[in-house]
mmCIF file of C-alpha atoms in Angstrom:
data_model
loop_
_atom_site.group_PDB
_atom_site.id
_atom_site.type_symbol
_atom_site.label_atom_id
_atom_site.label_comp_id
_atom_site.label_asym_id
_atom_site.label_seq_id
_atom_site.Cartn_x
_atom_site.Cartn_y
_atom_site.Cartn_z
ATOM 1 C CA UNK A 1 2.162 -46.194 -19.998
ATOM 2 C CA UNK A 2 -1.617 -46.415 -19.935
ATOM 3 C CA UNK A 3 -1.804 -50.215 -20.117
ATOM 4 C CA UNK A 4 0.729 -50.534 -22.939
ATOM 5 C CA UNK A 5 2.262 -53.969 -23.324
ATOM 6 C CA UNK A 6 5.782 -52.519 -23.357
ATOM 7 C CA UNK A 7 7.649 -49.228 -23.459
ATOM 8 C CA UNK A 8 8.348 -49.467 -27.184
ATOM 9 C CA UNK A 9 4.708 -48.555 -27.889
ATOM 10 C CA UNK A 10 5.275 -45.046 -29.265
ATOM 11 C CA UNK A 11 1.667 -43.930 -28.957
ATOM 12 C CA UNK A 12 1.589 -45.087 -25.324
ATOM 13 C CA UNK A 13 4.746 -43.110 -24.629
ATOM 14 C CA UNK A 14 3.175 -40.044 -26.234
ATOM 15 C CA UNK A 15 0.011 -40.479 -24.132
ATOM 16 C CA UNK A 16 2.084 -40.806 -20.964
ATOM 17 C CA UNK A 17 4.049 -37.652 -21.768
ATOM 18 C CA UNK A 18 0.851 -35.774 -22.543
ATOM 19 C CA UNK A 19 -0.707 -36.969 -19.278
ATOM 20 C CA UNK A 20 2.241 -35.519 -17.372
ATOM 21 C CA UNK A 21 2.271 -32.270 -19.362
ATOM 22 C CA UNK A 22 -1.465 -31.727 -18.869
ATOM 23 C CA UNK A 23 -1.588 -32.726 -15.206
ATOM 24 C CA UNK A 24 -3.277 -29.844 -13.392
ATOM 25 C CA UNK A 25 -1.679 -30.670 -10.035
ATOM 26 C CA UNK A 26 1.811 -30.666 -11.524
ATOM 27 C CA UNK A 27 0.991 -27.475 -13.417
ATOM 28 C CA UNK A 28 -0.139 -25.650 -10.293
ATOM 29 C CA UNK A 29 2.879 -26.861 -8.298
ATOM 30 C CA UNK A 30 5.415 -25.805 -10.919
ATOM 31 C CA UNK A 31 3.804 -22.682 -12.410
ATOM 32 C CA UNK A 32 5.356 -20.122 -10.043
ATOM 33 C CA UNK A 33 8.823 -21.653 -10.375
ATOM 34 C CA UNK A 34 8.569 -21.543 -14.155
ATOM 35 C CA UNK A 35 7.162 -18.002 -14.081
ATOM 36 C CA UNK A 36 10.085 -16.646 -12.039
ATOM 37 C CA UNK A 37 12.540 -18.469 -14.287
ATOM 38 C CA UNK A 38 10.957 -16.878 -17.359
ATOM 39 C CA UNK A 39 11.360 -13.420 -15.807
ATOM 40 C CA UNK A 40 15.101 -14.022 -15.587
ATOM 41 C CA UNK A 41 15.269 -15.311 -19.156
ATOM 42 C CA UNK A 42 12.996 -12.613 -20.550
ATOM 43 C CA UNK A 43 14.083 -9.467 -18.714
ATOM 44 C CA UNK A 44 17.664 -10.175 -17.709
ATOM 45 C CA UNK A 45 18.583 -12.636 -20.480
ATOM 46 C CA UNK A 46 20.351 -14.953 -18.067
ATOM 47 C CA UNK A 47 19.963 -17.956 -15.816
ATOM 48 C CA UNK A 48 19.050 -17.098 -12.229
ATOM 49 C CA UNK A 49 22.330 -18.563 -10.949
ATOM 50 C CA UNK A 50 24.545 -16.646 -13.397
ATOM 51 C CA UNK A 51 26.455 -13.617 -12.132
ATOM 52 C CA UNK A 52 25.714 -11.494 -10.235
ATOM 53 C CA UNK A 53 23.544 -14.059 -8.340
ATOM 54 C CA UNK A 54 25.699 -17.163 -8.456
ATOM 55 C CA UNK A 55 23.643 -18.968 -5.794
ATOM 56 C CA UNK A 56 19.921 -18.562 -6.700
ATOM 57 C CA UNK A 57 19.441 -15.946 -3.976
ATOM 58 C CA UNK A 58 17.460 -13.645 -6.262
ATOM 59 C CA UNK A 59 15.427 -16.505 -7.722
ATOM 60 C CA UNK A 60 14.554 -17.778 -4.250
ATOM 61 C CA UNK A 61 13.586 -14.259 -3.167
ATOM 62 C CA UNK A 62 11.194 -13.792 -6.092
ATOM 63 C CA UNK A 63 9.737 -17.274 -5.797
ATOM 64 C CA UNK A 64 9.017 -16.696 -2.103
ATOM 65 C CA UNK A 65 7.485 -13.303 -2.816
ATOM 66 C CA UNK A 66 5.329 -14.646 -5.651
ATOM 67 C CA UNK A 67 4.135 -17.489 -3.429
ATOM 68 C CA UNK A 68 3.290 -14.988 -0.660
ATOM 69 C CA UNK A 69 1.014 -13.199 -3.137
ATOM 70 C CA UNK A 70 -0.582 -16.480 -4.294
ATOM 71 C CA UNK A 71 0.969 -16.175 -7.736
ATOM 72 C CA UNK A 72 -0.238 -12.614 -8.366
ATOM 73 C CA UNK A 73 2.851 -11.146 -10.030
ATOM 74 C CA UNK A 74 1.266 -7.687 -10.210
ATOM 75 C CA UNK A 75 0.796 -7.465 -6.449
ATOM 76 C CA UNK A 76 4.267 -8.928 -5.952
ATOM 77 C CA UNK A 77 5.532 -6.091 -8.208
ATOM 78 C CA UNK A 78 7.803 -8.477 -10.072
ATOM 79 C CA UNK A 79 7.744 -6.922 -13.532
ATOM 80 C CA UNK A 80 8.230 -3.448 -12.108
ATOM 81 C CA UNK A 81 11.215 -4.619 -10.088
ATOM 82 C CA UNK A 82 12.840 -6.396 -13.014
ATOM 83 C CA UNK A 83 12.513 -3.510 -15.474
ATOM 84 C CA UNK A 84 13.647 -0.883 -12.984
ATOM 85 C CA UNK A 85 16.604 -2.930 -11.753
ATOM 86 C CA UNK A 86 20.112 -1.615 -12.343
ATOM 87 C CA UNK A 87 20.959 -4.828 -14.176
ATOM 88 C CA UNK A 88 18.096 -4.379 -16.652
ATOM 89 C CA UNK A 89 18.763 -0.668 -17.149
ATOM 90 C CA UNK A 90 22.484 -1.182 -17.723
ATOM 91 C CA UNK A 91 21.716 -3.701 -20.427
ATOM 92 C CA UNK A 92 18.642 -2.228 -22.124
ATOM 93 C CA UNK A 93 18.383 1.399 -20.986
ATOM 94 C CA UNK A 94 15.535 3.083 -19.154
ATOM 95 C CA UNK A 95 12.137 1.317 -19.326
#
C-alpha cells in the first residue's frame, strides 16, 4: 500500500488500485484476453462459455489466433469472422 501504516488508509488503497490498473506489464499481458472477451460481449451479446460454446473452445481459438498475429485483430480477421458468423446473423441480420 505504498508505505501506508495500515490498510484502512483509503488514499493508500486508492493509490495501490491505481498502480495495478495502470501497470503496463499487466496491461500488455491481459489486453488480448480482454479484447477477445469484449468481442463476445459486443458482437454476440453473450459470455464466451454460454451456449453454443459451453467450454471456452471459441474463446481459446480466438485468443490463440490473436496472439499469433501479435494482437493485430485486423490481420487475425476477428471482426469479420464475428459479424459474418451464423450466430451473429441469426441474431442481428446480415452485416
